[in-house]
């Protein structure tokens, strides 16, 4: 009986040590690849319409949250707001560059533009689309990549795939559907 007890205790200790060494945390600093997602951001427009707010972590955020750091960018017609300085309490910034979405594997940690005043926005109107004055229509420029540091200091990359709206009379459509492709790195890594 005594030998069985010693064998049992020895086996228990051995199994415990094996289990503890087998569950070692990976400290190599590598992160899992981030999968790109798509979303449709619906923007209703008239001069009195508030911005539509988007969070890379949570999707569309209601206008009630516009005074918080819960959103990363806002959109109304073709005007973007970035949640920083003049536009919100967050720490969001943006870099725009030409390239291929899938080839952008690492994002910079500095060089981001911010909304410094209501007249000096980080994303300049007209910088990301081509406008046709005869039809009052616009299309996103191919290969234009938005690199975001989010309001909560994580990173995302985004491209606008398409802009669709119903035929309209006058100067602007009343509703625009922006189809975006994005990847969000929620762990703070700059690697995608």
Short mmCIF file of C-alpha atoms in Angstrom, two decimals:
data_model
loop_
_atom_site.label_atom_id
_atom_site.label_comp_id
_atom_site.label_asym_id
_atom_site.label_seq_id
_atom_site.Cartn_x
_atom_site.Cartn_y
_atom_site.Cartn_z
CA UNK A 1 0.00 0.00 0.00
CA UNK A 2 2.84 2.34 0.91
CA UNK A 3 4.58 1.62 -2.43
CA UNK A 4 1.36 2.34 -4.31
CA UNK A 5 0.98 5.67 -2.49
CA UNK A 6 4.59 6.70 -3.29
CA UNK A 7 4.08 5.67 -6.93
CA UNK A 8 0.83 7.66 -7.09
CA UNK A 9 2.42 10.80 -5.58
CA UNK A 10 5.48 10.49 -7.86
CA UNK A 11 3.22 10.11 -10.90
CA UNK A 12 1.15 13.10 -9.84
CA UNK A 13 4.26 15.30 -9.43
CA UNK A 14 5.67 14.15 -12.79
CA UNK A 15 2.39 14.85 -14.60
CA UNK A 16 2.08 18.26 -12.95
CA UNK A 17 5.62 19.27 -13.97
CA UNK A 18 5.01 18.02 -17.50
CA UNK A 19 1.77 19.98 -17.78
CA UNK A 20 3.35 23.18 -16.46
CA UNK A 21 6.31 23.06 -18.86
CA UNK A 22 4.05 22.17 -21.79
CA UNK A 23 1.89 25.27 -21.30
CA UNK A 24 4.72 27.75 -21.70
CA UNK A 25 3.59 31.12 -23.07
CA UNK A 26 4.97 32.06 -26.49
CA UNK A 27 7.13 35.09 -25.83
CA UNK A 28 8.49 35.42 -29.34
CA UNK A 29 6.39 38.55 -29.92
CA UNK A 30 4.86 37.19 -33.09
CA UNK A 31 1.20 37.86 -33.62
CA UNK A 32 -1.39 35.95 -35.54
CA UNK A 33 -2.15 37.27 -39.03
CA UNK A 34 -5.00 39.76 -39.16
CA UNK A 35 -7.86 38.89 -41.48
CA UNK A 36 -9.33 41.65 -43.63
CA UNK A 37 -13.04 42.34 -43.37
CA UNK A 38 -15.49 44.40 -45.40
CA UNK A 39 -18.28 46.67 -44.26
CA UNK A 40 -20.82 48.98 -45.85
CA UNK A 41 -20.97 52.39 -44.20
CA UNK A 42 -24.28 54.07 -45.06
CA UNK A 43 -24.09 57.85 -45.00
CA UNK A 44 -27.31 59.85 -45.17
CA UNK A 45 -26.62 63.36 -46.35
CA UNK A 46 -28.21 66.73 -46.14
CA UNK A 47 -26.64 69.86 -44.65
CA UNK A 48 -28.18 69.14 -41.24
CA UNK A 49 -27.24 65.44 -41.08
CA UNK A 50 -24.64 64.51 -38.46
CA UNK A 51 -21.57 62.48 -39.35
CA UNK A 52 -21.73 58.69 -39.44
CA UNK A 53 -19.11 57.35 -37.02
CA UNK A 54 -17.13 54.13 -37.45
CA UNK A 55 -14.97 52.09 -35.08
CA UNK A 56 -12.61 49.49 -36.53
CA UNK A 57 -13.18 47.43 -33.40
CA UNK A 58 -16.99 47.71 -33.18
CA UNK A 59 -18.36 48.93 -36.53
CA UNK A 60 -20.88 51.78 -36.81
CA UNK A 61 -21.22 53.90 -33.67
CA UNK A 62 -24.32 56.00 -33.09
CA UNK A 63 -23.99 59.77 -33.13
CA UNK A 64 -24.62 59.80 -29.37
CA UNK A 65 -21.05 58.56 -28.91
CA UNK A 66 -19.45 61.29 -31.04
CA UNK A 67 -17.99 63.03 -27.97
CA UNK A 68 -16.16 59.87 -26.89
CA UNK A 69 -13.10 57.91 -27.94
CA UNK A 70 -15.35 55.02 -29.09
CA UNK A 71 -15.07 55.92 -32.80
CA UNK A 72 -12.08 56.18 -35.14
CA UNK A 73 -13.42 58.15 -38.10
CA UNK A 74 -16.57 60.00 -39.06
CA UNK A 75 -17.94 60.44 -42.57
CA UNK A 76 -20.45 62.81 -44.15
CA UNK A 77 -20.73 62.98 -47.94
CA UNK A 78 -16.98 63.09 -48.82
CA UNK A 79 -15.68 64.66 -45.61
CA UNK A 80 -13.78 62.53 -43.11
CA UNK A 81 -13.21 63.36 -39.46
CA UNK A 82 -10.51 61.61 -37.43
CA UNK A 83 -11.13 61.23 -33.69
CA UNK A 84 -8.42 63.61 -32.45
CA UNK A 85 -7.84 67.21 -31.44
CA UNK A 86 -10.53 69.39 -33.07
CA UNK A 87 -12.83 66.48 -33.95
CA UNK A 88 -12.84 64.33 -30.85
CA UNK A 89 -11.13 63.28 -27.63
CA UNK A 90 -9.39 60.22 -29.11
CA UNK A 91 -5.82 59.82 -30.28
CA UNK A 92 -6.65 58.79 -33.87
CA UNK A 93 -4.44 59.79 -36.76
CA UNK A 94 -4.17 58.82 -40.41
CA UNK A 95 -1.58 58.41 -43.14
CA UNK A 96 -2.73 58.12 -46.73
CA UNK A 97 -0.54 56.34 -49.24
CA UNK A 98 -0.76 54.72 -52.62
CA UNK A 99 -0.26 50.97 -52.72
CA UNK A 100 -1.83 47.55 -52.61
CA UNK A 101 -3.86 46.72 -49.51
CA UNK A 102 -2.59 43.13 -49.18
CA UNK A 103 1.05 44.22 -49.56
CA UNK A 104 0.91 46.61 -46.59
CA UNK A 105 2.17 44.30 -43.84
CA UNK A 106 3.66 46.79 -41.35
CA UNK A 107 2.42 50.27 -40.52
CA UNK A 108 4.51 53.16 -39.19
CA UNK A 109 4.33 54.30 -35.57
CA UNK A 110 4.69 58.01 -36.39
CA UNK A 111 3.92 60.50 -39.16
CA UNK A 112 0.14 60.47 -38.65
CA UNK A 113 -1.99 63.52 -39.51
CA UNK A 114 -4.67 64.82 -37.12
CA UNK A 115 -7.72 67.06 -37.34
CA UNK A 116 -6.09 70.22 -36.01
CA UNK A 117 -9.06 72.54 -36.68
CA UNK A 118 -12.46 72.24 -38.34
CA UNK A 119 -10.84 73.69 -41.48
CA UNK A 120 -7.66 71.60 -41.31
CA UNK A 121 -8.70 67.97 -41.36
CA UNK A 122 -6.27 65.06 -41.54
CA UNK A 123 -7.95 63.65 -44.66
CA UNK A 124 -8.15 66.40 -47.24
CA UNK A 125 -11.39 66.54 -49.23
CA UNK A 126 -10.68 65.35 -52.77
CA UNK A 127 -7.48 63.52 -51.82
CA UNK A 128 -9.04 60.05 -52.00
CA UNK A 129 -11.59 60.34 -54.84
CA UNK A 130 -12.03 61.52 -58.41
CA UNK A 131 -14.89 63.95 -59.01
CA UNK A 132 -16.87 64.33 -62.24
CA UNK A 133 -18.32 67.88 -62.28
CA UNK A 134 -20.71 67.23 -65.17
CA UNK A 135 -22.53 64.42 -63.32
CA UNK A 136 -21.71 65.55 -59.76
CA UNK A 137 -20.45 62.04 -59.07
CA UNK A 138 -17.28 60.71 -57.50
CA UNK A 139 -15.39 57.43 -57.32
CA UNK A 140 -12.62 56.33 -54.94
CA UNK A 141 -9.10 56.51 -56.36
CA UNK A 142 -7.76 52.99 -56.91
CA UNK A 143 -4.87 51.99 -54.68
CA UNK A 144 -5.47 54.69 -52.06
CA UNK A 145 -4.77 53.14 -48.64
CA UNK A 146 -5.76 54.78 -45.34
CA UNK A 147 -3.49 53.79 -42.44
CA UNK A 148 -5.07 54.61 -39.09
CA UNK A 149 -3.80 54.81 -35.58
CA UNK A 150 -7.13 54.35 -33.87
CA UNK A 151 -8.63 56.46 -31.11
CA UNK A 152 -7.37 53.89 -28.58
CA UNK A 153 -3.82 53.62 -30.05
CA UNK A 154 -4.24 50.44 -32.07
CA UNK A 155 -3.72 50.21 -35.83
CA UNK A 156 -5.90 49.60 -38.87
CA UNK A 157 -5.58 49.80 -42.62
CA UNK A 158 -8.50 50.56 -44.92
CA UNK A 159 -9.36 51.05 -48.55
CA UNK A 160 -12.62 52.24 -50.08
CA UNK A 161 -13.73 49.64 -52.59
CA UNK A 162 -16.78 51.40 -53.96
CA UNK A 163 -19.17 54.28 -53.52
CA UNK A 164 -22.77 53.75 -54.63
CA UNK A 165 -25.82 55.96 -54.55
CA UNK A 166 -29.17 56.14 -56.24
CA UNK A 167 -29.69 58.60 -59.09
CA UNK A 168 -30.30 62.07 -57.71
CA UNK A 169 -31.28 65.53 -58.78
CA UNK A 170 -29.40 68.53 -57.54
CA UNK A 171 -25.80 68.70 -56.42
CA UNK A 172 -25.54 65.81 -53.94
CA UNK A 173 -27.09 62.40 -53.31
CA UNK A 174 -29.17 61.91 -50.18
CA UNK A 175 -27.69 58.53 -49.26
CA UNK A 176 -24.30 57.02 -50.06
CA UNK A 177 -23.11 53.48 -49.43
CA UNK A 178 -19.35 53.23 -48.90
CA UNK A 179 -18.00 49.69 -49.20
CA UNK A 180 -14.75 49.53 -47.27
CA UNK A 181 -12.18 46.82 -46.76
CA UNK A 182 -10.19 46.99 -43.55
CA UNK A 183 -7.94 45.08 -41.20
CA UNK A 184 -7.78 45.96 -37.51
CA UNK A 185 -4.85 45.01 -35.30
CA UNK A 186 -6.48 45.02 -31.87
CA UNK A 187 -3.41 44.04 -29.87
CA UNK A 188 -1.42 47.22 -30.61
CA UNK A 189 1.01 45.53 -33.00
CA UNK A 190 2.05 47.35 -36.18
CA UNK A 191 2.16 44.06 -38.10
CA UNK A 192 -0.60 42.81 -40.35
#
